[in-house]
Coordinates of N, CA and C in Angstrom, one line a residue:
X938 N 0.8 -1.2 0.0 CA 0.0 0.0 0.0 C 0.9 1.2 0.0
X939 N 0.3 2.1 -0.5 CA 1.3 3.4 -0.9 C 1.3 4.0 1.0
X940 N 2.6 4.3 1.7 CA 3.1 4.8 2.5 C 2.8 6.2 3.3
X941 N 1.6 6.9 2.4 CA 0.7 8.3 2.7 C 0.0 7.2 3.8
X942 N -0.4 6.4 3.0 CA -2.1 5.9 4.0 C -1.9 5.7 5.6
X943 N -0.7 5.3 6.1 CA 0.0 5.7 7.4 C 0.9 6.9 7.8
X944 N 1.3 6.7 7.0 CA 2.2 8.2 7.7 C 1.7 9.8 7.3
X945 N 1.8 10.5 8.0 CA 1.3 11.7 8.1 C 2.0 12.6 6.9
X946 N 1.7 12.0 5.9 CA 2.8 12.4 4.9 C 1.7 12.4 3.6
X947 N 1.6 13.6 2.5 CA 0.9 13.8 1.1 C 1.9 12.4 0.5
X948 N 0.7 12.3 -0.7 CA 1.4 11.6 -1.6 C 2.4 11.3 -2.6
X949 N 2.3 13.0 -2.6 CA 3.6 13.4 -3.5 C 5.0 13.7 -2.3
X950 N 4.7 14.0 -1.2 CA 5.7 14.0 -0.2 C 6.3 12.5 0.3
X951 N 5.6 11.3 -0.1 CA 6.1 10.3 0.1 C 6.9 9.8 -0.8
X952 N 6.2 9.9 -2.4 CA 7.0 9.6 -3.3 C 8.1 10.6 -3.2
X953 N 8.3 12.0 -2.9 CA 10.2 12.1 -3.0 C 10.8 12.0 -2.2
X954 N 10.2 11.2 -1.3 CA 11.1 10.5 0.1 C 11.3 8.7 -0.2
X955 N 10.6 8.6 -0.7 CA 11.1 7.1 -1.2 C 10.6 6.2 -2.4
X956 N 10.4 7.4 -3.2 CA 10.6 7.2 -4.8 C 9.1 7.0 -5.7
X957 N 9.4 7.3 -6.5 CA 8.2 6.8 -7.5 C 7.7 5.5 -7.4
X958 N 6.6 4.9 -7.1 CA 6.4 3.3 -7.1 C 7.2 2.9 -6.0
X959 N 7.1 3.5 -4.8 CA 7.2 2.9 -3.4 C 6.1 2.1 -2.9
X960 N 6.1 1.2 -2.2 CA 4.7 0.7 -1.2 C 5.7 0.5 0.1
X961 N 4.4 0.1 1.0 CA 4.9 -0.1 2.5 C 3.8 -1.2 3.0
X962 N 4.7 -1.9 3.8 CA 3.5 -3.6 4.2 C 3.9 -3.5 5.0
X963 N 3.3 -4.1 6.2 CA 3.7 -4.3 7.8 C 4.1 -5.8 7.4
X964 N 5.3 -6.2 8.3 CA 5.7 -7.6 7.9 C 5.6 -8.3 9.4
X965 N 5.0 -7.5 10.4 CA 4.8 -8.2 11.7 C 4.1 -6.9 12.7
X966 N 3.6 -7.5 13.8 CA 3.0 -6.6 14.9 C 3.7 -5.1 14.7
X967 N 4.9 -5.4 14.8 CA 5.7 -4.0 14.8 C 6.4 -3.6 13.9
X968 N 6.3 -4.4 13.0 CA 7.4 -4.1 12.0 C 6.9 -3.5 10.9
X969 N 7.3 -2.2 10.1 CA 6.9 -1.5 9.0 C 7.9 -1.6 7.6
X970 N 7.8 -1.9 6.6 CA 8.4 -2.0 5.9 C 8.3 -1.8 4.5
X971 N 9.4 -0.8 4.2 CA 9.3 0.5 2.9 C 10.4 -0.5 1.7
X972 N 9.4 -0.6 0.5 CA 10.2 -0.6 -0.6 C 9.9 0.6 -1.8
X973 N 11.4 0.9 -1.7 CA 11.9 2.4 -2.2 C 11.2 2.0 -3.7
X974 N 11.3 3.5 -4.4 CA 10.8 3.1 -5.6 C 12.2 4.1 -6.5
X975 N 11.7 4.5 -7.5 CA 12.9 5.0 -8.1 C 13.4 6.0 -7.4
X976 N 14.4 6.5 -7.5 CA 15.2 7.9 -7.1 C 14.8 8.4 -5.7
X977 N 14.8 7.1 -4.2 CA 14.6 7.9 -3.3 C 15.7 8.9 -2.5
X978 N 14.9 9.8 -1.8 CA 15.3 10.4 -1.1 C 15.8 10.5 0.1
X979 N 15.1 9.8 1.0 CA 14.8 9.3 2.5 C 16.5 9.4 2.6
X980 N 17.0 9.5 4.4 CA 18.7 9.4 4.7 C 18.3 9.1 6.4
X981 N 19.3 9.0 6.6 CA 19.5 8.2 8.2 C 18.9 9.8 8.6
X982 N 18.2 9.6 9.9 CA 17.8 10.9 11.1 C 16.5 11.6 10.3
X983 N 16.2 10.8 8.6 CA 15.0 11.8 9.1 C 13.7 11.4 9.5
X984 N 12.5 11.9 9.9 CA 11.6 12.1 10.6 C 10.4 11.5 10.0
X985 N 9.9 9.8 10.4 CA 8.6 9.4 9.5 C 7.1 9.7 10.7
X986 N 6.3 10.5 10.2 CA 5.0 11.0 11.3 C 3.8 9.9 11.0
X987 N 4.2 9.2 12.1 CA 2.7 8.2 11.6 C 1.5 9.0 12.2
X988 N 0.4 8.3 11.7 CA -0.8 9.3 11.2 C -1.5 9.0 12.5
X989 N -2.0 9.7 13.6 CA -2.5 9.2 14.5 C -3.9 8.7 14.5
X990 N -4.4 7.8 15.5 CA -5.9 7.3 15.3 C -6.0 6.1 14.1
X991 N -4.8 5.6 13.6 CA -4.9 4.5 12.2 C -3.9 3.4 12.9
X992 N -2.8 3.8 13.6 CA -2.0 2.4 14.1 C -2.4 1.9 15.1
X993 N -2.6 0.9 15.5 CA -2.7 0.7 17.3 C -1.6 0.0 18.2
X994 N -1.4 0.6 19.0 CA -0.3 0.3 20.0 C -0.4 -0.7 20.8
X995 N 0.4 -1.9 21.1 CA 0.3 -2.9 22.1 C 1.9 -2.8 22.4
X996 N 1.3 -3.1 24.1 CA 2.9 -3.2 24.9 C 2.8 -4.9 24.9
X997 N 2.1 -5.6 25.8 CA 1.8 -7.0 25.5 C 0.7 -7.2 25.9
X998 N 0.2 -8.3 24.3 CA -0.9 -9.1 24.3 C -1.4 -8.1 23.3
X999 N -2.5 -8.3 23.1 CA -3.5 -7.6 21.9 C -3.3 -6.3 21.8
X1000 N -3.6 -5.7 20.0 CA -2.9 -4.3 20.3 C -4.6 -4.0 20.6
X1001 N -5.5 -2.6 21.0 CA -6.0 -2.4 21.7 C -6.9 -0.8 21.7
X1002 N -5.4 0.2 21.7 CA -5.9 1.6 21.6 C -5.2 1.9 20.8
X1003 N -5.5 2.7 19.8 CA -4.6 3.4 18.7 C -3.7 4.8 19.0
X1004 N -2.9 4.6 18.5 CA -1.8 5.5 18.9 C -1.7 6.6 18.7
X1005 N -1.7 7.3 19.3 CA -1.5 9.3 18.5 C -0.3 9.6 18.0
X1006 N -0.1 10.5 17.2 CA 0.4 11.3 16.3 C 2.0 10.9 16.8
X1007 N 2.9 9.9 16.4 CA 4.6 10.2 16.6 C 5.2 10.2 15.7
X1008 N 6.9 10.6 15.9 CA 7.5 10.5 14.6 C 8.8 9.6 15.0
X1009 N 9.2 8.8 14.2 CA 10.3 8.0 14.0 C 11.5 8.2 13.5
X1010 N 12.7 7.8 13.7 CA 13.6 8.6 13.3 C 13.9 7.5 12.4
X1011 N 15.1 7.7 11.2 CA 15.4 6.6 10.8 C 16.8 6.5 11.2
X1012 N 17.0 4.9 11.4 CA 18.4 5.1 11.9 C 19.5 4.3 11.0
X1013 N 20.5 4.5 11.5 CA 21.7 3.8 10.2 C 21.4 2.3 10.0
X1014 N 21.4 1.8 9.0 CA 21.5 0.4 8.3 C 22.5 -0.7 9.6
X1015 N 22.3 -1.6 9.4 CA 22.8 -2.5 10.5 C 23.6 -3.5 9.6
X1016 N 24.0 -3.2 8.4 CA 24.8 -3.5 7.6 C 25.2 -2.7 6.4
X1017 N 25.7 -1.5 6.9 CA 25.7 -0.3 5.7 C 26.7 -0.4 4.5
X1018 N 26.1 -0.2 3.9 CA 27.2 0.0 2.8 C 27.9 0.9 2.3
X1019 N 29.5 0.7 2.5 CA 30.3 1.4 2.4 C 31.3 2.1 1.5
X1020 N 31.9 2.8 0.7 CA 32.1 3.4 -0.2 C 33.6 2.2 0.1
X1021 N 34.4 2.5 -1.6 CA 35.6 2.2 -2.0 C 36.5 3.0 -3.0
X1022 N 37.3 3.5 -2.6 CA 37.6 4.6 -3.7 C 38.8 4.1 -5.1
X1023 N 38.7 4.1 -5.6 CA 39.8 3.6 -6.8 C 39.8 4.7 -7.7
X1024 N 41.2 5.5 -7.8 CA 41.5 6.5 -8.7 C 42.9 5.9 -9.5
X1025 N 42.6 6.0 -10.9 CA 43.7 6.0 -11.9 C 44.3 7.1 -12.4
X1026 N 45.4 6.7 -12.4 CA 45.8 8.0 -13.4 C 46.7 7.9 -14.9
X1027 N 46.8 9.1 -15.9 CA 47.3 8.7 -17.3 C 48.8 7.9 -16.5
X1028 N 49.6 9.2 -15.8 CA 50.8 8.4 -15.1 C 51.2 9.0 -14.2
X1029 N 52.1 8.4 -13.6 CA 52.4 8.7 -11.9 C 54.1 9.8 -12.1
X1030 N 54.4 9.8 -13.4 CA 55.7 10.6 -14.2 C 55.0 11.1 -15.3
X1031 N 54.3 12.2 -15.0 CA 54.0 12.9 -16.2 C 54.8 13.8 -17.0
X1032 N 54.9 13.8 -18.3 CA 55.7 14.5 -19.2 C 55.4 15.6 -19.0
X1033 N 56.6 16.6 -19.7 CA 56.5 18.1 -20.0 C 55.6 18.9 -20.4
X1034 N 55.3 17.5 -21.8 CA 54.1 18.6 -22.5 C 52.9 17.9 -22.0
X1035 N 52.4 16.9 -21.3 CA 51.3 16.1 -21.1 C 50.5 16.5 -19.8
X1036 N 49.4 16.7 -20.2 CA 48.5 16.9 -19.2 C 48.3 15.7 -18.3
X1037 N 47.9 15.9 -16.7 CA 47.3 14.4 -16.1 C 46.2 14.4 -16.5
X1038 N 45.5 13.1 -16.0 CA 44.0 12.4 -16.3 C 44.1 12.0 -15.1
X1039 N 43.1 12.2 -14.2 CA 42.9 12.0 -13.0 C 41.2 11.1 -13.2
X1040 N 41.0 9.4 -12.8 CA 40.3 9.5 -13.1 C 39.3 8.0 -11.9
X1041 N 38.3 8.8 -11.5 CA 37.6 7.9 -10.1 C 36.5 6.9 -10.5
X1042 N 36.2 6.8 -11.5 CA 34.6 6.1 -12.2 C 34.4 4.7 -11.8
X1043 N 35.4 4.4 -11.2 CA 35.7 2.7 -11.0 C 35.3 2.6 -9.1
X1044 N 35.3 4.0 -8.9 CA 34.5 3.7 -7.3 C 33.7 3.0 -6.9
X1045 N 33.4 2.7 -6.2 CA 32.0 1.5 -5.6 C 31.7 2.2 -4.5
X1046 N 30.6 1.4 -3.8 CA 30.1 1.9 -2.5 C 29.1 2.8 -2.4
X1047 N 28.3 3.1 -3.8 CA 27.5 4.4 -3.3 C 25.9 3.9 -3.2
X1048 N 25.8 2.8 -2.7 CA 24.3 2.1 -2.1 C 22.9 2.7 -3.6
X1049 N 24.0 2.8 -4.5 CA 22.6 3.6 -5.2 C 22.2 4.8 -5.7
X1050 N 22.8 5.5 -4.6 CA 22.7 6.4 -5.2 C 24.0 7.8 -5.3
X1051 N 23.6 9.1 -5.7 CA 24.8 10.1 -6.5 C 26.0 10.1 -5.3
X1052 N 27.5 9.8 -5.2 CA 28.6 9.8 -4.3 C 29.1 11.1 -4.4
X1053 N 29.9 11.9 -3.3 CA 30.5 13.0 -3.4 C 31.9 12.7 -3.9
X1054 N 32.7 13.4 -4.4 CA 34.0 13.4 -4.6 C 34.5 14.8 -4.5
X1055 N 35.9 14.2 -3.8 CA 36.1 15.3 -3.4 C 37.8 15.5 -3.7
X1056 N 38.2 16.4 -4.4 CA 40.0 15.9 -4.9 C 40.7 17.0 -4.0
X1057 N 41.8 17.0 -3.8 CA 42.9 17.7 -3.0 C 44.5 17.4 -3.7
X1058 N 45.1 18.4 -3.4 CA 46.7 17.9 -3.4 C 47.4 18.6 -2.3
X1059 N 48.8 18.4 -2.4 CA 49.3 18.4 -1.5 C 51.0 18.4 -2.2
X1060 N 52.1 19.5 -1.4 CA 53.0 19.0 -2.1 C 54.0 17.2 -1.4
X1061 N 54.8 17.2 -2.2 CA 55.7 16.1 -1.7 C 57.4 16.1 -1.8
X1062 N 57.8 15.5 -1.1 CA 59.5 15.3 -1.8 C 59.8 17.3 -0.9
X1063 N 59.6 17.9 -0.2 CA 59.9 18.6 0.2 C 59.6 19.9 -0.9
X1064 N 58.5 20.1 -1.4 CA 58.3 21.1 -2.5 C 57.1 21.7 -1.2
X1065 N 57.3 23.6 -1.6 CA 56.6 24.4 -1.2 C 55.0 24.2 -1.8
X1066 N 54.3 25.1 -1.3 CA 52.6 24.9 -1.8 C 52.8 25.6 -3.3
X1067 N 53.2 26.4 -3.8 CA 53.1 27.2 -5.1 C 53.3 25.8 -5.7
X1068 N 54.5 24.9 -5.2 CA 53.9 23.6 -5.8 C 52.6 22.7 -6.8
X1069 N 51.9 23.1 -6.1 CA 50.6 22.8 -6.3 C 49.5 23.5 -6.1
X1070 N 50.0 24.6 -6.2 CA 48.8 26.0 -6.3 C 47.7 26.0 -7.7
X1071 N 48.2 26.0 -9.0 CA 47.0 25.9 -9.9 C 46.6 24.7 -9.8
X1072 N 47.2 23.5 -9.7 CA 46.6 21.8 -9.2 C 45.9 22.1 -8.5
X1073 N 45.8 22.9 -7.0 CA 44.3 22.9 -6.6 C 43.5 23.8 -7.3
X1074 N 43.9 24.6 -7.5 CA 42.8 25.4 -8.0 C 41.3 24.2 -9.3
X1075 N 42.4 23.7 -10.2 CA 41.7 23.2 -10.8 C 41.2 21.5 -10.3
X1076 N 41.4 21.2 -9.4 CA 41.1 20.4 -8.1 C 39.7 21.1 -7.4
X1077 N 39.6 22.2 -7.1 CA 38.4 23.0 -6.4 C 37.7 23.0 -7.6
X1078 N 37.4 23.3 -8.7 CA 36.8 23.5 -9.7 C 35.9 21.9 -10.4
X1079 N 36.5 21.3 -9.9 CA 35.8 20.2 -10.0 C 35.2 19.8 -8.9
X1080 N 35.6 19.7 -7.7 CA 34.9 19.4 -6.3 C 33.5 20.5 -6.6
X1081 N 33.5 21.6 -7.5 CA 31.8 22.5 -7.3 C 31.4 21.7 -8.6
X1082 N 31.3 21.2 -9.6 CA 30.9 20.8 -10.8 C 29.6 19.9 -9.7
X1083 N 28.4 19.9 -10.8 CA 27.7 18.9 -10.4 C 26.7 19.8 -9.1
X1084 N 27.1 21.0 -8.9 CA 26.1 21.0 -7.6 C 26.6 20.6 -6.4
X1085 N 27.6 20.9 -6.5 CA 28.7 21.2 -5.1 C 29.1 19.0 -4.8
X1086 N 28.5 18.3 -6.0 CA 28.6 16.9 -5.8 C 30.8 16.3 -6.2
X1087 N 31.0 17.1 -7.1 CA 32.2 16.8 -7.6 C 32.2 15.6 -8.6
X1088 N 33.2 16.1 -9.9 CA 33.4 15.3 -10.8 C 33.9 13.9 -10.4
X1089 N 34.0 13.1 -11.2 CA 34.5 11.7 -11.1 C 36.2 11.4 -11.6
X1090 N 35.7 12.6 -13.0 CA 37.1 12.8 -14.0 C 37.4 14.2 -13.5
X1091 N 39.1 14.3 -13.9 CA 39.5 15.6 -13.8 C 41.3 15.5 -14.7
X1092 N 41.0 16.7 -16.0 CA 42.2 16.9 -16.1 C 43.1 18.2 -16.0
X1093 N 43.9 18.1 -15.5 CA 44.8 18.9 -15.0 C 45.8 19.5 -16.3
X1094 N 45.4 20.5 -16.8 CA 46.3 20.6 -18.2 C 47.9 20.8 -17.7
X1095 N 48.8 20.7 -18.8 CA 50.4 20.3 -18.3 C 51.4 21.9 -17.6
X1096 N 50.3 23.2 -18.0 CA 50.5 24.2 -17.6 C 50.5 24.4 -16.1
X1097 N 49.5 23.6 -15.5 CA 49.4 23.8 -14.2 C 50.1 23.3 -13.3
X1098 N 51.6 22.4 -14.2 CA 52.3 21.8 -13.3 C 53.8 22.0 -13.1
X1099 N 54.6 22.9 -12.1 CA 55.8 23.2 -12.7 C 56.8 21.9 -12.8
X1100 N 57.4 22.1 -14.1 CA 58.6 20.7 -14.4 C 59.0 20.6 -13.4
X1101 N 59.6 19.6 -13.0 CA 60.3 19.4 -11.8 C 59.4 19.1 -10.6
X1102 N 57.8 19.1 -10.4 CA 57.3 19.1 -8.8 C 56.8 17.7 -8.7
X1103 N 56.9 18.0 -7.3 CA 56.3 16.5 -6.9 C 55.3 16.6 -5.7
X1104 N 54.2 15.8 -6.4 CA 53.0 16.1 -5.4 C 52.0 15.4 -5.3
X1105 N 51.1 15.3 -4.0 CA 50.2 13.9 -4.1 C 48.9 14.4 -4.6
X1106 N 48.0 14.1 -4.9 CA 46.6 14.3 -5.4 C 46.3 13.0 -4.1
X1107 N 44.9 13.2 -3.5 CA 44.4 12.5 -2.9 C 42.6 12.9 -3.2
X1108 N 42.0 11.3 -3.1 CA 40.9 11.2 -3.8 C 39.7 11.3 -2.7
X1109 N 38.5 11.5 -2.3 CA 37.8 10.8 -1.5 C 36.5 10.8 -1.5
X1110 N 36.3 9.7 -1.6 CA 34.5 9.6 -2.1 C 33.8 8.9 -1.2
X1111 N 32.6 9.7 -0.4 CA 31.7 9.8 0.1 C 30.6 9.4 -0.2
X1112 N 29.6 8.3 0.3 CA 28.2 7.6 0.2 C 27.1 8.4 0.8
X1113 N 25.8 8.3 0.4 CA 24.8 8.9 0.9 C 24.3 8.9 2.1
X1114 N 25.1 7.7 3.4 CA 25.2 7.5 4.2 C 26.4 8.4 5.4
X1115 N 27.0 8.9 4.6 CA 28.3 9.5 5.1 C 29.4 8.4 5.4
X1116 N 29.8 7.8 4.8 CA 30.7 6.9 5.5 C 32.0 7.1 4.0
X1117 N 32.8 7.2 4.1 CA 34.1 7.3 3.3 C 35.0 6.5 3.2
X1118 N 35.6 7.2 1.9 CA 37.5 6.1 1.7 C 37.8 7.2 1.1
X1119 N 39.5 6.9 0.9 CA 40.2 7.9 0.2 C 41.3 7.2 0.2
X1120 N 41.6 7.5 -1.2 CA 42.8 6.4 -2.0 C 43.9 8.0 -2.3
X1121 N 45.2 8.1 -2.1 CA 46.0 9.2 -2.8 C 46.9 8.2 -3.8
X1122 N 47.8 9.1 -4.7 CA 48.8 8.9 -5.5 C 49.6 9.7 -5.3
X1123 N 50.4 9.4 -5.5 CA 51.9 10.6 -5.5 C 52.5 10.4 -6.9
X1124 N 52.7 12.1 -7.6 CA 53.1 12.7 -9.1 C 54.3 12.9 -9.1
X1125 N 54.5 12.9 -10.3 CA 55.6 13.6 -10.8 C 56.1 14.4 -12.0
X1126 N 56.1 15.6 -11.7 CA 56.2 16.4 -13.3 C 57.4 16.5 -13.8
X1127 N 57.6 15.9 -14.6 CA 59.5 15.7 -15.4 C 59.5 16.9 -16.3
X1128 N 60.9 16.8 -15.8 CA 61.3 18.2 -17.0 C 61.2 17.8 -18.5
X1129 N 61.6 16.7 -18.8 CA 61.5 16.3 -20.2 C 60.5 15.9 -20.6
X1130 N 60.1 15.6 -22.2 CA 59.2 14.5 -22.4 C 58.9 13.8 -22.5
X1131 N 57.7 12.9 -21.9 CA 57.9 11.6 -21.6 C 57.0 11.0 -22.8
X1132 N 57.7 9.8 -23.1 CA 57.4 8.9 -24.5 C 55.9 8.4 -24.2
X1133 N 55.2 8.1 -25.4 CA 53.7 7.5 -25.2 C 53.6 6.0 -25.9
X1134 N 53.5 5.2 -25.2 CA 54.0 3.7 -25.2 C 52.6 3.2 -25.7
X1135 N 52.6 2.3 -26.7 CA 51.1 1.5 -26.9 C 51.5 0.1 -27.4
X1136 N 50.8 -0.5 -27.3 CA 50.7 -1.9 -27.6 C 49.7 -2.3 -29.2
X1137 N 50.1 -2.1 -29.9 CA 49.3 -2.3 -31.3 C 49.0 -3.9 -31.5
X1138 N 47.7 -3.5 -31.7 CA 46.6 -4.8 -32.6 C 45.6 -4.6 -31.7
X1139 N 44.8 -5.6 -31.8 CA 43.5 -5.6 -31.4 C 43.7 -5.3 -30.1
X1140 N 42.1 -4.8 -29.3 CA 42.0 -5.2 -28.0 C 40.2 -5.7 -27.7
X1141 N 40.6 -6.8 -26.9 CA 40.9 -7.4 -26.3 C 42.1 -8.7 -27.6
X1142 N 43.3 -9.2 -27.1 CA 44.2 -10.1 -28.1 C 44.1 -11.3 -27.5
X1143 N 43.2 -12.3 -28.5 CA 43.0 -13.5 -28.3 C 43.8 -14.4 -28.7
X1144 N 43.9 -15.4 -28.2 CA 44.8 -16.7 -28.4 C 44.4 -18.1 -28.1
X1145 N 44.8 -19.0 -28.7 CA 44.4 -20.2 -27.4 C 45.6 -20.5 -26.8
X1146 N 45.2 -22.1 -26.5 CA 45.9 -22.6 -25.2 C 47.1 -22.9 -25.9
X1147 N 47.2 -23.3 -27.1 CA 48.7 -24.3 -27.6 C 49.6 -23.0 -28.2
X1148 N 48.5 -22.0 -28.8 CA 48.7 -20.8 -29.6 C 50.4 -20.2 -29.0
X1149 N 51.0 -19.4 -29.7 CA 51.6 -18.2 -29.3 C 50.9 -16.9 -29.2
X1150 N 51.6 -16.3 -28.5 CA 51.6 -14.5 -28.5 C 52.6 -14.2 -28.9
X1151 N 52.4 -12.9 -29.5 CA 53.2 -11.8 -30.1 C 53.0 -11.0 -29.9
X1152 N 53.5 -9.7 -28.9 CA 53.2 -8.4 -29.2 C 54.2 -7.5 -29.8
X1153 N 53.0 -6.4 -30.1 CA 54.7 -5.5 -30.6 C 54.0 -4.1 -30.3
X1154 N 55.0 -3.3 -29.9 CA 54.8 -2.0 -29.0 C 55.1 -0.7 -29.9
X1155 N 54.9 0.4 -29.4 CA 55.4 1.5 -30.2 C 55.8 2.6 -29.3
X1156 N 56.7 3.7 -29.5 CA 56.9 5.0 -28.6 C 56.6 6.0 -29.4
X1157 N 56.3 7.0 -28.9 CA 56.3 8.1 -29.7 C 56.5 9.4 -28.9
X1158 N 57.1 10.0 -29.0 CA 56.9 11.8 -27.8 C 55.7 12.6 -28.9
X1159 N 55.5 13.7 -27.6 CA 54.6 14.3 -28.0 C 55.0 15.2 -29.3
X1160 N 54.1 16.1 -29.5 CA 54.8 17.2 -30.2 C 55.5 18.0 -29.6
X1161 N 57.0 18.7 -30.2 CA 57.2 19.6 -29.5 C 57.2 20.9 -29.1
X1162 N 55.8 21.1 -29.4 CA 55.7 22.7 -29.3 C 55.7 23.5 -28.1
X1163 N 55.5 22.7 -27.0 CA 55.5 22.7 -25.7 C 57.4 23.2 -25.4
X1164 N 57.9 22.7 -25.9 CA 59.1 23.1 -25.5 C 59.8 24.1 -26.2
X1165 N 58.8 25.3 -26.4 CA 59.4 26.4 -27.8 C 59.3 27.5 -26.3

């Protein structure tokens, strides 16, 4: 049964608390029980008003007199689900003329629904903050993308990084539940340029069991305009 008909709640206030095509079934004397429908809302602490004069209360034995007007809190999951952060990057020695690719999509843990991210740096190897002064900047610029939610991806063009620095990026992504991880990497911006390595032929490269492999690789540097 749709979730209004007990709780002190419109119809349209129920569905953006726990989704389009939600119902609710009592599964025992006391027990109430919500299946979400698409895109809910609902989060731990908030406030369900059951409808007074429609439930009835028993301490023991028969329920009896109906209960007035209270509200319920919801409380945390008793097996929550917890976020995992996994960030890749293009590379951990980035070249002269090469931008990073900073990139989180491989995260888990968000129970369902939208995760915060949140990116930082920091320097390393004994390097001052100017270090990584435009790295955050463009670090902060992605943490507001989204509605203050933060991007997943982030590239850091090769300008923003003086040759020579060394510095951690650190990742951390957040569930609807509030519960977190945070995975860092530690960079490195070379003075020179660094070669771009591929593996030519197909992908995925099939074989069987008796078969051989063969691969064959390529380098190439960038252009060098970067170094005019």
């Amino acid at each position: 049964f749709d979730c209004a008909l007990v709780l002190d709640l419109s119809a349209s206030e129920a569905s953006a608390l726990f989704g389009a095509g939600h119902a609710c079934a009592f599964t025992g004397p006391a027990s109430l029980k919500v299946n979400f429908g698409s895109t809910p809302a609902v989060n731990v602490g908030a406030g369900l008003p059951f409808r007074g004069g429609l439930v009835k209360a028993s301490v023991n034995g028969p329920a009896s007199l109906f209960a007035a007007n209270q509200t319920l809190r919801v409380a945390s999951p008793r097996k929550p689900t917890v976020p995992r952060a996994a960030l890749a990057v293009s590379s951990t020695a980035v070249g002269l003329c090469d931008p990073l690719l900073l990139d989180a999509s491989s995260s888990s843990g968000s129970g369902g629904r939208t995760q915060t991210y949140r990116w930082s740096a920091a320097p390393s190897g004994g390097g001052g903050e100017h270090v990584v002064g435009n790295v955050s900047s463009v670090l902060a610029a992605a943490n507001a993308a989204l509605g203050g939610r933060g991007a997943h991806s982030v590239r850091v063009p090769s300008e923003a990084m003086p040759p020579g620095s060394k510095f951690a990026v650190t990742l951390t992504v957040t569930n609807f539940l509030g519960y977190a991880d945070s995975k860092t990497v530690h960079l490195a911006k070379l003075g020179v340029p660094a070669p771009t390595i591929s593996v030519l032929g197909p992908d995925p490269v099939a074989t069987t069991r008796s078969g051989g492999l063969q691969l064959v690789a390529a380098a190439s540097l960038s252009k060098p305009g970067c170094l005019v």
